[in-house]
mmCIF file of C-alpha atoms in Angstrom:
data_model
loop_
_atom_site.group_PDB
_atom_site.id
_atom_site.type_symbol
_atom_site.label_atom_id
_atom_site.label_comp_id
_atom_site.label_asym_id
_atom_site.label_seq_id
_atom_site.Cartn_x
_atom_site.Cartn_y
_atom_site.Cartn_z
ATOM 1 C CA UNK K 224 -35.866 65.885 -44.316
ATOM 2 C CA UNK K 225 -35.892 67.698 -40.809
ATOM 3 C CA UNK K 226 -38.554 70.409 -40.244
ATOM 4 C CA UNK K 227 -39.310 72.172 -37.183
ATOM 5 C CA UNK K 228 -42.943 72.441 -36.294
ATOM 6 C CA UNK K 229 -44.575 75.317 -34.140
ATOM 7 C CA UNK K 230 -47.855 75.225 -32.717
ATOM 8 C CA UNK K 231 -49.634 78.219 -31.062
ATOM 9 C CA UNK K 232 -48.468 78.314 -27.581
ATOM 10 C CA UNK K 233 -49.496 79.590 -24.324
ATOM 11 C CA UNK K 234 -47.387 82.856 -22.781
ATOM 12 C CA UNK K 235 -43.968 81.668 -22.172
ATOM 13 C CA UNK K 236 -42.886 81.195 -18.413
ATOM 14 C CA UNK K 237 -39.719 80.154 -16.941
ATOM 15 C CA UNK K 238 -36.170 80.537 -17.529
ATOM 16 C CA UNK K 239 -33.845 79.743 -19.949
ATOM 17 C CA UNK K 240 -29.833 79.856 -20.083
ATOM 18 C CA UNK K 241 -28.136 81.478 -23.053
ATOM 19 C CA UNK K 242 -25.148 79.496 -24.663
ATOM 20 C CA UNK K 243 -21.816 81.148 -25.662
ATOM 21 C CA UNK K 244 -21.787 83.717 -28.539
ATOM 22 C CA UNK K 245 -21.443 81.946 -32.096
ATOM 23 C CA UNK K 246 -20.063 85.307 -33.438
ATOM 24 C CA UNK K 247 -17.415 85.379 -30.476
ATOM 25 C CA UNK K 248 -16.812 81.559 -30.595
ATOM 26 C CA UNK K 249 -15.824 81.442 -34.346
ATOM 27 C CA UNK K 250 -13.044 84.233 -34.516
ATOM 28 C CA UNK K 251 -11.546 82.828 -31.416
ATOM 29 C CA UNK K 252 -11.251 79.469 -32.731
ATOM 30 C CA UNK K 253 -9.518 80.863 -35.779
ATOM 31 C CA UNK K 254 -7.380 82.734 -33.560
ATOM 32 C CA UNK K 255 -6.358 79.434 -31.929
ATOM 33 C CA UNK K 256 -3.975 79.065 -35.000
ATOM 34 C CA UNK K 257 -1.770 81.885 -33.724
ATOM 35 C CA UNK K 258 -0.961 79.828 -30.347
ATOM 36 C CA UNK K 259 1.916 77.581 -30.012
ATOM 37 C CA UNK K 260 0.739 75.792 -26.463
ATOM 38 C CA UNK K 261 -2.277 74.343 -25.294
ATOM 39 C CA UNK K 262 -5.833 76.261 -25.160
ATOM 40 C CA UNK K 263 -8.575 75.607 -23.194
ATOM 41 C CA UNK K 264 -11.951 77.070 -24.130
ATOM 42 C CA UNK K 265 -15.157 77.286 -22.128
ATOM 43 C CA UNK K 266 -18.776 78.120 -22.908
ATOM 44 C CA UNK K 267 -18.360 76.970 -26.560
ATOM 45 C CA UNK K 268 -21.534 76.602 -28.244
ATOM 46 C CA UNK K 269 -22.614 73.240 -29.912
ATOM 47 C CA UNK K 270 -23.529 74.577 -33.252
ATOM 48 C CA UNK K 271 -23.071 73.615 -36.750
ATOM 49 C CA UNK K 272 -20.883 76.474 -37.766
ATOM 50 C CA UNK K 273 -18.421 75.786 -34.545
ATOM 51 C CA UNK K 274 -18.137 72.112 -35.700
ATOM 52 C CA UNK K 275 -17.306 73.337 -39.330
ATOM 53 C CA UNK K 276 -14.605 75.699 -37.786
ATOM 54 C CA UNK K 277 -13.366 72.837 -35.590
ATOM 55 C CA UNK K 278 -12.755 70.561 -38.938
ATOM 56 C CA UNK K 279 -11.148 73.523 -40.489
ATOM 57 C CA UNK K 280 -8.465 73.795 -37.662
ATOM 58 C CA UNK K 281 -7.944 70.114 -37.885
ATOM 59 C CA UNK K 282 -7.276 70.243 -41.632
ATOM 60 C CA UNK K 283 -4.642 73.050 -40.776
ATOM 61 C CA UNK K 284 -2.934 70.495 -38.460
ATOM 62 C CA UNK K 285 -4.116 71.770 -35.383
ATOM 63 C CA UNK K 286 -5.512 69.025 -32.688
ATOM 64 C CA UNK K 287 -9.031 69.721 -31.119
ATOM 65 C CA UNK K 288 -10.442 67.557 -28.421
ATOM 66 C CA UNK K 289 -13.682 67.940 -26.655
ATOM 67 C CA UNK K 290 -12.941 67.723 -23.046
ATOM 68 C CA UNK K 291 -16.542 68.305 -21.683
ATOM 69 C CA UNK K 292 -19.736 70.282 -22.531
ATOM 70 C CA UNK K 293 -18.879 73.338 -24.079
ATOM 71 C CA UNK K 294 -15.154 72.589 -23.623
ATOM 72 C CA UNK K 295 -12.474 72.447 -25.800
ATOM 73 C CA UNK K 296 -8.598 71.726 -25.698
ATOM 74 C CA UNK K 297 -6.778 73.171 -29.061
ATOM 75 C CA UNK K 298 -3.175 72.914 -29.771
ATOM 76 C CA UNK K 299 -1.805 74.341 -33.011
ATOM 77 C CA UNK K 300 1.897 73.842 -32.149
ATOM 78 C CA UNK K 301 2.205 72.011 -35.377
ATOM 79 C CA UNK K 302 0.528 73.952 -37.750
ATOM 80 C CA UNK K 303 1.538 73.099 -41.116
ATOM 81 C CA UNK K 304 -0.948 73.696 -43.776
ATOM 82 C CA UNK K 305 -1.830 77.092 -45.589
ATOM 83 C CA UNK K 306 -4.606 75.935 -47.708
ATOM 84 C CA UNK K 307 -8.353 75.624 -46.471
ATOM 85 C CA UNK K 308 -10.316 73.062 -48.150
ATOM 86 C CA UNK K 309 -12.952 74.241 -50.328
ATOM 87 C CA UNK K 310 -15.746 72.034 -48.834
ATOM 88 C CA UNK K 311 -15.367 73.502 -45.484
ATOM 89 C CA UNK K 312 -15.163 77.226 -46.684
ATOM 90 C CA UNK K 313 -17.892 76.891 -48.876
ATOM 91 C CA UNK K 314 -20.179 75.969 -45.800
ATOM 92 C CA UNK K 315 -19.624 78.918 -43.728
ATOM 93 C CA UNK K 316 -18.409 82.481 -44.281
ATOM 94 C CA UNK K 317 -16.574 82.821 -41.031
ATOM 95 C CA UNK K 318 -14.242 80.046 -42.154
ATOM 96 C CA UNK K 319 -12.777 83.171 -43.876
ATOM 97 C CA UNK K 320 -11.212 84.435 -40.740
ATOM 98 C CA UNK K 321 -8.502 81.762 -40.648
ATOM 99 C CA UNK K 322 -7.081 83.849 -43.260
ATOM 100 C CA UNK K 323 -5.324 86.657 -41.131
ATOM 101 C CA UNK K 324 -3.966 84.017 -38.546
ATOM 102 C CA UNK K 325 -2.493 81.933 -41.101
ATOM 103 C CA UNK K 326 -0.759 84.735 -42.733
ATOM 104 C CA UNK K 327 0.633 86.031 -39.430
ATOM 105 C CA UNK K 328 1.908 82.432 -38.389
ATOM 106 C CA UNK K 329 2.811 80.833 -41.742
ATOM 107 C CA UNK K 330 3.289 83.892 -43.933
ATOM 108 C CA UNK K 331 0.994 82.398 -46.563
ATOM 109 C CA UNK K 332 -2.658 81.475 -46.852
ATOM 110 C CA UNK K 333 -4.832 80.109 -49.869
ATOM 111 C CA UNK K 334 -8.645 80.298 -49.543
ATOM 112 C CA UNK K 335 -11.902 79.956 -51.600
ATOM 113 C CA UNK K 336 -14.262 82.369 -51.115
ATOM 114 C CA UNK K 337 -16.638 81.690 -48.198
ATOM 115 C CA UNK K 338 -20.071 80.589 -48.252
ATOM 116 C CA UNK K 339 -22.765 81.459 -45.583
ATOM 117 C CA UNK K 340 -26.219 83.085 -45.515
ATOM 118 C CA UNK K 341 -27.558 84.916 -48.438
ATOM 119 C CA UNK K 342 -28.610 88.062 -46.940
ATOM 120 C CA UNK K 343 -26.843 90.414 -49.152
ATOM 121 C CA UNK K 344 -23.228 91.424 -50.188
ATOM 122 C CA UNK K 345 -20.489 91.069 -47.664
ATOM 123 C CA UNK K 346 -17.549 91.945 -49.563
ATOM 124 C CA UNK K 347 -13.981 90.649 -48.316
ATOM 125 C CA UNK K 348 -12.370 93.873 -49.764
ATOM 126 C CA UNK K 349 -11.961 95.450 -46.411
ATOM 127 C CA UNK K 350 -10.021 92.261 -45.256
ATOM 128 C CA UNK K 351 -7.721 92.213 -48.135
ATOM 129 C CA UNK K 352 -7.319 95.789 -47.997
ATOM 130 C CA UNK K 353 -6.036 95.540 -44.282
ATOM 131 C CA UNK K 354 -3.846 92.454 -45.575
ATOM 132 C CA UNK K 355 -2.047 94.474 -48.387
ATOM 133 C CA UNK K 356 -1.800 97.429 -45.822
ATOM 134 C CA UNK K 357 0.312 94.960 -43.670
ATOM 135 C CA UNK K 358 2.696 93.950 -46.722
ATOM 136 C CA UNK K 359 0.871 90.972 -48.043
ATOM 137 C CA UNK K 360 0.930 90.131 -51.665
ATOM 138 C CA UNK K 361 -2.767 89.303 -52.997
ATOM 139 C CA UNK K 362 -3.586 87.283 -55.956
ATOM 140 C CA UNK K 363 -7.285 86.479 -56.663
ATOM 141 C CA UNK K 364 -7.970 83.546 -59.099
ATOM 142 C CA UNK K 365 -11.703 82.493 -60.074
ATOM 143 C CA UNK K 366 -12.932 82.190 -56.401
ATOM 144 C CA UNK K 367 -9.427 81.418 -55.063
ATOM 145 C CA UNK K 368 -7.427 84.111 -52.864
ATOM 146 C CA UNK K 369 -3.697 83.398 -52.097
ATOM 147 C CA UNK K 370 -1.855 85.772 -49.681
ATOM 148 C CA UNK K 371 1.604 85.789 -48.715
ATOM 149 C CA UNK K 372 4.597 87.927 -47.350
ATOM 150 C CA UNK K 373 7.903 87.793 -45.915
ATOM 151 C CA UNK K 374 7.067 89.230 -42.954
ATOM 152 C CA UNK K 375 3.915 91.462 -42.190
ATOM 153 C CA UNK K 376 4.599 94.804 -40.817
ATOM 154 C CA UNK K 377 2.319 97.192 -38.946
ATOM 155 C CA UNK K 378 0.699 100.097 -40.602
ATOM 156 C CA UNK K 379 -2.380 102.680 -40.176
ATOM 157 C CA UNK K 380 -5.578 101.047 -41.700
ATOM 158 C CA UNK K 381 -8.868 102.854 -41.998
ATOM 159 C CA UNK K 382 -11.864 100.836 -42.798
ATOM 160 C CA UNK K 383 -14.595 102.625 -45.046
ATOM 161 C CA UNK K 384 -17.069 100.599 -43.030
ATOM 162 C CA UNK K 385 -16.837 99.147 -39.632
ATOM 163 C CA UNK K 386 -16.862 95.560 -40.730
ATOM 164 C CA UNK K 387 -16.725 92.922 -37.907
ATOM 165 C CA UNK K 388 -15.138 90.401 -39.920
ATOM 166 C CA UNK K 389 -12.576 92.755 -41.423
ATOM 167 C CA UNK K 390 -11.595 93.975 -37.999
ATOM 168 C CA UNK K 391 -11.173 90.462 -36.578
ATOM 169 C CA UNK K 392 -8.988 89.331 -39.348
ATOM 170 C CA UNK K 393 -6.635 92.315 -39.322
ATOM 171 C CA UNK K 394 -6.303 92.193 -35.543
ATOM 172 C CA UNK K 395 -5.494 88.414 -35.790
ATOM 173 C CA UNK K 396 -2.893 88.967 -38.923
ATOM 174 C CA UNK K 397 -1.370 92.063 -37.098
ATOM 175 C CA UNK K 398 -0.456 90.376 -33.618
ATOM 176 C CA UNK K 399 2.485 88.880 -35.253
ATOM 177 C CA UNK K 400 3.340 91.593 -37.347
ATOM 178 C CA UNK K 401 6.638 93.793 -37.058
ATOM 179 C CA UNK K 402 5.998 97.114 -35.457
ATOM 180 C CA UNK K 403 2.252 98.832 -34.517
ATOM 181 C CA UNK K 404 -0.823 98.550 -36.493
ATOM 182 C CA UNK K 405 -3.631 100.913 -35.876
ATOM 183 C CA UNK K 406 -7.014 100.022 -37.194
ATOM 184 C CA UNK K 407 -9.191 103.165 -37.408
ATOM 185 C CA UNK K 408 -13.142 103.163 -37.850
ATOM 186 C CA UNK K 409 -13.033 99.542 -36.336
ATOM 187 C CA UNK K 410 -15.866 97.755 -35.257
ATOM 188 C CA UNK K 411 -17.166 97.883 -31.536
ATOM 189 C CA UNK K 412 -19.040 94.658 -31.126
ATOM 190 C CA UNK K 413 -18.644 92.897 -27.942
ATOM 191 C CA UNK K 414 -17.322 89.877 -29.976
ATOM 192 C CA UNK K 415 -14.345 92.200 -30.971
ATOM 193 C CA UNK K 416 -13.523 92.862 -27.409
ATOM 194 C CA UNK K 417 -13.820 89.169 -26.601
ATOM 195 C CA UNK K 418 -11.496 88.321 -29.206
ATOM 196 C CA UNK K 419 -9.126 91.052 -27.856
ATOM 197 C CA UNK K 420 -9.182 89.570 -24.655
ATOM 198 C CA UNK K 421 -8.305 86.123 -25.740
ATOM 199 C CA UNK K 422 -5.305 87.309 -27.965
ATOM 200 C CA UNK K 423 -4.271 89.200 -24.862
ATOM 201 C CA UNK K 424 -4.309 86.089 -22.815
ATOM 202 C CA UNK K 425 -2.076 84.234 -25.636
ATOM 203 C CA UNK K 426 0.255 87.105 -24.945
ATOM 204 C CA UNK K 427 -0.661 89.593 -27.986
ATOM 205 C CA UNK K 428 -0.592 93.499 -27.029
ATOM 206 C CA UNK K 429 -3.822 94.705 -28.164
ATOM 207 C CA UNK K 430 -5.597 97.841 -26.689
ATOM 208 C CA UNK K 431 -8.748 99.840 -27.612
ATOM 209 C CA UNK K 432 -11.222 97.071 -28.560
ATOM 210 C CA UNK K 433 -14.687 98.209 -28.282
ATOM 211 C CA UNK K 434 -13.545 101.854 -29.364
ATOM 212 C CA UNK K 435 -13.070 103.104 -32.973
ATOM 213 C CA UNK K 436 -9.542 102.797 -32.843
ATOM 214 C CA UNK K 437 -7.702 99.545 -31.926
ATOM 215 C CA UNK K 438 -3.840 99.564 -31.522
ATOM 216 C CA UNK K 439 -1.419 96.415 -31.868
ATOM 217 C CA UNK K 440 2.042 96.142 -31.021
ATOM 218 C CA UNK K 441 3.419 93.050 -32.867
ATOM 219 C CA UNK K 442 5.124 90.178 -30.589
ATOM 220 C CA UNK K 443 7.384 87.328 -31.698
ATOM 221 C CA UNK K 444 4.954 84.607 -30.871
ATOM 222 C CA UNK K 445 1.828 83.510 -28.759
ATOM 223 C CA UNK K 446 1.503 80.934 -26.222
ATOM 224 C CA UNK K 447 -1.591 79.116 -24.674
ATOM 225 C CA UNK K 448 -4.651 80.257 -22.524
ATOM 226 C CA UNK K 449 -7.776 79.517 -20.801
ATOM 227 C CA UNK K 450 -10.884 81.489 -21.897
ATOM 228 C CA UNK K 451 -14.913 81.565 -21.505
ATOM 229 C CA UNK K 452 -16.579 82.555 -24.543
ATOM 230 C CA UNK K 453 -18.970 85.589 -23.883
ATOM 231 C CA UNK K 454 -23.012 84.888 -23.661
ATOM 232 C CA UNK K 455 -24.788 85.128 -27.257
ATOM 233 C CA UNK K 456 -26.432 88.344 -27.290
ATOM 234 C CA UNK K 457 -28.439 87.186 -30.343
ATOM 235 C CA UNK K 458 -29.855 84.270 -28.772
ATOM 236 C CA UNK K 459 -30.556 86.050 -25.625
ATOM 237 C CA UNK K 460 -32.468 88.849 -27.667
ATOM 238 C CA UNK K 461 -34.522 85.960 -29.493
ATOM 239 C CA UNK K 462 -35.816 84.825 -26.479
ATOM 240 C CA UNK K 463 -36.515 88.161 -24.959
ATOM 241 C CA UNK K 464 -38.769 88.689 -27.951
ATOM 242 C CA UNK K 465 -40.270 85.194 -27.457
ATOM 243 C CA UNK K 466 -41.399 86.310 -24.062
ATOM 244 C CA UNK K 467 -42.858 89.457 -25.342
ATOM 245 C CA UNK K 468 -44.661 88.241 -28.540
ATOM 246 C CA UNK K 469 -46.328 85.692 -26.335
ATOM 247 C CA UNK K 470 -47.320 88.226 -23.705
ATOM 248 C CA UNK K 471 -45.040 86.020 -21.132
ATOM 249 C CA UNK K 472 -42.862 86.047 -18.367
ATOM 250 C CA UNK K 473 -39.333 84.816 -18.853
ATOM 251 C CA UNK K 474 -35.800 84.921 -17.005
ATOM 252 C CA UNK K 475 -33.103 85.037 -19.548
ATOM 253 C CA UNK K 476 -29.855 83.791 -17.629
ATOM 254 C CA UNK K 477 -26.414 84.258 -18.556
ATOM 255 C CA UNK K 478 -26.514 87.589 -20.292
ATOM 256 C CA UNK K 479 -24.373 90.651 -20.219
ATOM 257 C CA UNK K 480 -27.232 93.450 -20.100
ATOM 258 C CA UNK K 481 -24.762 96.118 -21.169
ATOM 259 C CA UNK K 482 -24.499 94.243 -24.559
ATOM 260 C CA UNK K 483 -28.803 94.345 -24.704
ATOM 261 C CA UNK K 484 -29.180 97.998 -24.499
ATOM 262 C CA UNK K 485 -30.872 98.311 -28.023
ATOM 263 C CA UNK K 486 -32.991 95.454 -27.635
ATOM 264 C CA UNK K 487 -34.097 96.192 -23.969
ATOM 265 C CA UNK K 488 -34.546 99.639 -25.058
ATOM 266 C CA UNK K 489 -37.085 98.744 -27.745
ATOM 267 C CA UNK K 490 -38.915 95.978 -25.765
ATOM 268 C CA UNK K 491 -39.629 98.888 -23.004
ATOM 269 C CA UNK K 492 -40.734 101.079 -25.641
ATOM 270 C CA UNK K 493 -43.369 98.447 -26.821
ATOM 271 C CA UNK K 494 -44.638 98.359 -23.102
ATOM 272 C CA UNK K 495 -43.071 95.335 -21.621
ATOM 273 C CA UNK K 496 -41.305 95.225 -18.331
ATOM 274 C CA UNK K 497 -37.506 94.570 -18.609
ATOM 275 C CA UNK K 498 -35.933 93.871 -15.248
ATOM 276 C CA UNK K 499 -32.102 93.518 -15.273
ATOM 277 C CA UNK K 500 -30.815 91.305 -12.459
ATOM 278 C CA UNK K 501 -27.018 90.924 -12.551
ATOM 279 C CA UNK K 502 -26.483 88.652 -15.439
ATOM 280 C CA UNK K 503 -30.094 87.872 -15.836
ATOM 281 C CA UNK K 504 -32.744 89.723 -17.643
ATOM 282 C CA UNK K 505 -36.551 89.488 -17.237
ATOM 283 C CA UNK K 506 -39.003 90.181 -19.640
ATOM 284 C CA UNK K 507 -42.706 90.452 -19.041
ATOM 285 C CA UNK K 508 -44.709 90.959 -22.170
ATOM 286 C CA UNK K 509 -47.777 93.406 -22.535
ATOM 287 C CA UNK K 510 -51.175 92.067 -24.026
ATOM 288 C CA UNK K 511 -51.035 94.237 -27.124
ATOM 289 C CA UNK K 512 -47.707 95.866 -27.517
ATOM 290 C CA UNK K 513 -47.473 99.382 -28.443
ATOM 291 C CA UNK K 514 -45.936 100.387 -31.791
ATOM 292 C CA UNK K 515 -42.048 100.581 -32.255
ATOM 293 C CA UNK K 516 -39.619 101.635 -34.972
ATOM 294 C CA UNK K 517 -36.243 100.123 -35.509
ATOM 295 C CA UNK K 518 -33.094 101.144 -37.489
ATOM 296 C CA UNK K 519 -30.443 98.453 -37.913
ATOM 297 C CA UNK K 520 -26.960 99.846 -37.511
ATOM 298 C CA UNK K 521 -23.285 98.772 -36.512
ATOM 299 C CA UNK K 522 -22.944 98.383 -32.560
ATOM 300 C CA UNK K 523 -23.917 99.976 -30.370
ATOM 301 C CA UNK K 524 -26.800 100.419 -32.846
ATOM 302 C CA UNK K 525 -29.637 98.217 -33.225
ATOM 303 C CA UNK K 526 -28.334 94.627 -34.504
ATOM 304 C CA UNK K 527 -29.223 93.674 -37.817
ATOM 305 C CA UNK K 528 -29.291 90.083 -36.282
ATOM 306 C CA UNK K 529 -32.404 91.126 -34.423
ATOM 307 C CA UNK K 530 -34.209 92.823 -37.295
ATOM 308 C CA UNK K 531 -36.129 89.654 -38.428
ATOM 309 C CA UNK K 532 -37.003 88.897 -34.610
ATOM 310 C CA UNK K 533 -38.271 92.257 -34.105
ATOM 311 C CA UNK K 534 -40.309 92.194 -37.262
ATOM 312 C CA UNK K 535 -42.005 89.050 -36.245
ATOM 313 C CA UNK K 536 -42.752 90.958 -32.975
ATOM 314 C CA UNK K 537 -44.335 94.022 -34.906
ATOM 315 C CA UNK K 538 -47.161 91.554 -36.308
ATOM 316 C CA UNK K 539 -48.610 91.851 -32.899
ATOM 317 C CA UNK K 540 -47.713 95.430 -32.091
ATOM 318 C CA UNK K 541 -50.770 97.792 -32.596
ATOM 319 C CA UNK K 542 -50.446 100.434 -35.513
ATOM 320 C CA UNK K 543 -47.761 100.774 -38.040
ATOM 321 C CA UNK K 544 -44.525 99.670 -37.384
ATOM 322 C CA UNK K 545 -41.116 100.536 -39.193
ATOM 323 C CA UNK K 546 -38.202 98.425 -39.652
ATOM 324 C CA UNK K 547 -35.306 99.979 -41.673
ATOM 325 C CA UNK K 548 -32.181 97.852 -42.579
ATOM 326 C CA UNK K 549 -29.250 99.879 -43.215
ATOM 327 C CA UNK K 550 -26.720 97.030 -42.863
ATOM 328 C CA UNK K 551 -27.569 94.345 -45.446
ATOM 329 C CA UNK K 552 -29.578 95.180 -48.495
ATOM 330 C CA UNK K 553 -31.166 91.599 -48.992
ATOM 331 C CA UNK K 554 -32.172 91.107 -45.277
ATOM 332 C CA UNK K 555 -36.180 91.124 -45.822
ATOM 333 C CA UNK K 556 -36.462 87.601 -47.391
ATOM 334 C CA UNK K 557 -38.357 86.400 -44.291
ATOM 335 C CA UNK K 558 -41.030 88.963 -45.237
ATOM 336 C CA UNK K 559 -42.750 86.887 -47.899
ATOM 337 C CA UNK K 560 -42.626 83.918 -45.421
ATOM 338 C CA UNK K 561 -44.546 86.059 -42.846
ATOM 339 C CA UNK K 562 -47.182 86.985 -45.523
ATOM 340 C CA UNK K 563 -48.020 83.504 -45.876
ATOM 341 C CA UNK K 564 -49.172 83.440 -42.494
ATOM 342 C CA UNK K 565 -51.206 86.292 -42.836
ATOM 343 C CA UNK K 566 -48.762 89.294 -41.828
ATOM 344 C CA UNK K 567 -49.438 92.725 -43.200
ATOM 345 C CA UNK K 568 -46.258 94.163 -44.375
ATOM 346 C CA UNK K 569 -45.249 96.577 -47.228
ATOM 347 C CA UNK K 570 -41.546 96.993 -48.320
ATOM 348 C CA UNK K 571 -40.060 99.915 -49.900
ATOM 349 C CA UNK K 572 -36.288 99.535 -50.685
ATOM 350 C CA UNK K 573 -34.732 99.094 -47.282
ATOM 351 C CA UNK K 574 -37.937 100.054 -44.990
ATOM 352 C CA UNK K 575 -40.641 97.697 -44.166
ATOM 353 C CA UNK K 576 -44.140 98.610 -42.585
ATOM 354 C CA UNK K 577 -45.657 96.241 -40.334
ATOM 355 C CA UNK K 578 -49.258 96.781 -39.331
ATOM 356 C CA UNK K 579 -50.688 94.998 -36.470
ATOM 357 C CA UNK K 580 -51.885 93.288 -34.402
ATOM 358 C CA UNK K 581 -52.628 90.446 -36.999
ATOM 359 C CA UNK K 582 -54.190 87.016 -36.565
ATOM 360 C CA UNK K 583 -51.909 84.791 -38.023
ATOM 361 C CA UNK K 584 -52.186 81.298 -39.267
ATOM 362 C CA UNK K 585 -49.720 78.560 -39.648
ATOM 363 C CA UNK K 586 -48.201 77.501 -43.000
ATOM 364 C CA UNK K 587 -45.352 75.872 -44.654
ATOM 365 C CA UNK K 588 -42.453 78.287 -44.568
ATOM 366 C CA UNK K 589 -38.503 78.182 -45.099
ATOM 367 C CA UNK K 590 -35.894 79.677 -43.384
ATOM 368 C CA UNK K 591 -34.069 81.805 -45.897
ATOM 369 C CA UNK K 592 -31.161 82.420 -43.325
ATOM 370 C CA UNK K 593 -30.293 81.864 -39.676
ATOM 371 C CA UNK K 594 -31.973 84.920 -38.154
ATOM 372 C CA UNK K 595 -35.153 84.462 -40.513
ATOM 373 C CA UNK K 596 -35.482 80.980 -39.068
ATOM 374 C CA UNK K 597 -35.581 81.881 -35.620
ATOM 375 C CA UNK K 598 -38.146 84.787 -36.456
ATOM 376 C CA UNK K 599 -40.239 82.307 -38.202
ATOM 377 C CA UNK K 600 -40.483 80.391 -34.939
ATOM 378 C CA UNK K 601 -41.302 83.466 -33.170
ATOM 379 C CA UNK K 602 -44.490 84.049 -35.670
ATOM 380 C CA UNK K 603 -45.475 80.291 -35.263
ATOM 381 C CA UNK K 604 -45.774 80.876 -31.525
ATOM 382 C CA UNK K 605 -48.868 83.103 -32.039
ATOM 383 C CA UNK K 606 -50.167 81.649 -35.256
ATOM 384 C CA UNK K 607 -53.344 79.489 -35.200
ATOM 385 C CA UNK K 608 -52.406 75.887 -36.292
ATOM 386 C CA UNK K 609 -49.270 74.654 -37.179
ATOM 387 C CA UNK K 610 -46.386 76.103 -38.819
ATOM 388 C CA UNK K 611 -43.778 73.748 -40.659
ATOM 389 C CA UNK K 612 -40.439 75.444 -41.461
ATOM 390 C CA UNK K 613 -38.131 73.866 -43.584
ATOM 391 C CA UNK K 614 -34.178 74.490 -44.451
ATOM 392 C CA UNK K 615 -33.850 74.414 -40.757
ATOM 393 C CA UNK K 616 -29.984 73.549 -41.182
ATOM 394 C CA UNK K 617 -29.915 77.810 -41.148
ATOM 395 C CA UNK K 618 -31.326 77.628 -37.500
ATOM 396 C CA UNK K 619 -28.854 74.983 -36.295
ATOM 397 C CA UNK K 620 -25.885 77.073 -37.713
ATOM 398 C CA UNK K 621 -26.639 79.744 -34.771
ATOM 399 C CA UNK K 622 -28.852 78.059 -31.898
ATOM 400 C CA UNK K 623 -27.962 75.529 -29.661
ATOM 401 C CA UNK K 624 -30.859 73.163 -29.006
ATOM 402 C CA UNK K 625 -33.457 75.568 -29.939
ATOM 403 C CA UNK K 626 -36.486 73.379 -29.859
ATOM 404 C CA UNK K 627 -35.563 72.182 -26.241
ATOM 405 C CA UNK K 628 -34.923 75.710 -24.576
ATOM 406 C CA UNK K 629 -38.541 76.577 -26.202
ATOM 407 C CA UNK K 630 -40.180 73.575 -24.755
ATOM 408 C CA UNK K 631 -38.783 74.427 -21.580
ATOM 409 C CA UNK K 632 -40.685 77.557 -21.475
ATOM 410 C CA UNK K 633 -43.760 75.699 -22.262
ATOM 411 C CA UNK K 634 -43.612 76.359 -26.133
ATOM 412 C CA UNK K 635 -44.875 73.790 -28.452
ATOM 413 C CA UNK K 636 -41.938 73.710 -30.655
ATOM 414 C CA UNK K 637 -40.605 70.280 -31.999
ATOM 415 C CA UNK K 638 -38.447 68.700 -34.784
ATOM 416 C CA UNK K 639 -39.895 65.959 -37.101
ATOM 417 C CA UNK K 640 -38.592 64.093 -40.010
ATOM 418 C CA UNK K 641 -40.800 64.475 -43.174
ATOM 419 C CA UNK K 642 -40.522 63.867 -47.021
ATOM 420 C CA UNK K 643 -39.444 66.897 -48.984
#
């Protein structure tokens, strides 16, 4: 069984290039089902989740060809299948994003409930509410969901919560619907904007992405395009925190600094120097960081996907540090793993108080989810001895060549085969 081993490391120094964003690549791959001509994607990260999504596309009749590092050629002209295989859906929550494109393109889709990280309830009700508003008939039957329609018709849809997945799925269904669709209280994440830009290149009429109101005028069909995926702001944030927690000096390359505002603000608040240089961000850590508080919120608030990494950082910040999780109710599972290494953390509901700086000791721990796994690497960088991280398939779902990138900065991070 593969494990990642982390040894206490010196202050990280050097430069690291950020890959394309997983959370932008997955909906854009799903949106490729809408195109009827060749689509060329660049900056596609080599991740387990991306590989699964490509298999989903192929199972539905698309052709997917790797044309170079981070480059794909996709053609869905002969899209024929509306049922997504259970064994693929069960591996990744984002596979549910094919439902909107299939409904818009074929008028029918059948999916099992998606898998993914166990970080709390992520109901698909908002997705289904949007499909119903567009005129789809929804049948739910013991873990299977079928949606069908003669022709989707645009409508006004208000989301009770600005769900990223629901916003994306409804957008992709609506681009081929008849008339205008308005999504109110839409998610504003950069990945939504990237999906919108891609859809427009295919010929869709989408405006307002990045604001709370998105308008879509349906068109008859979509063509092909060439598109580069935006940089991964969560991977960038992870390496920025790695520089900070080790008191290092790291240039993080291929970043959109505007997407990093909450992370940059909190690192500066802790005493780090953060220098924005075009599409690069340089982070210079402080020997003993000042205390900080974070509260996760939908974009442009502090990202829930950075909560675990910042909690790792808080173990080395002086005084009491508070993390409040408002997005997912079950996203403190990494706390018990941190405690095994000597962290002083108390949880009260959705709040965690972290007292630092603490001397940590390496231990055998497990990645409960994708971001928790990355956070355990960060803790391992400053812990005495060796940290052995199990269940690293979670990490591989969202970070491309993570141990190689860390080693390039001087970190002692490597992968081993070991009996369970």
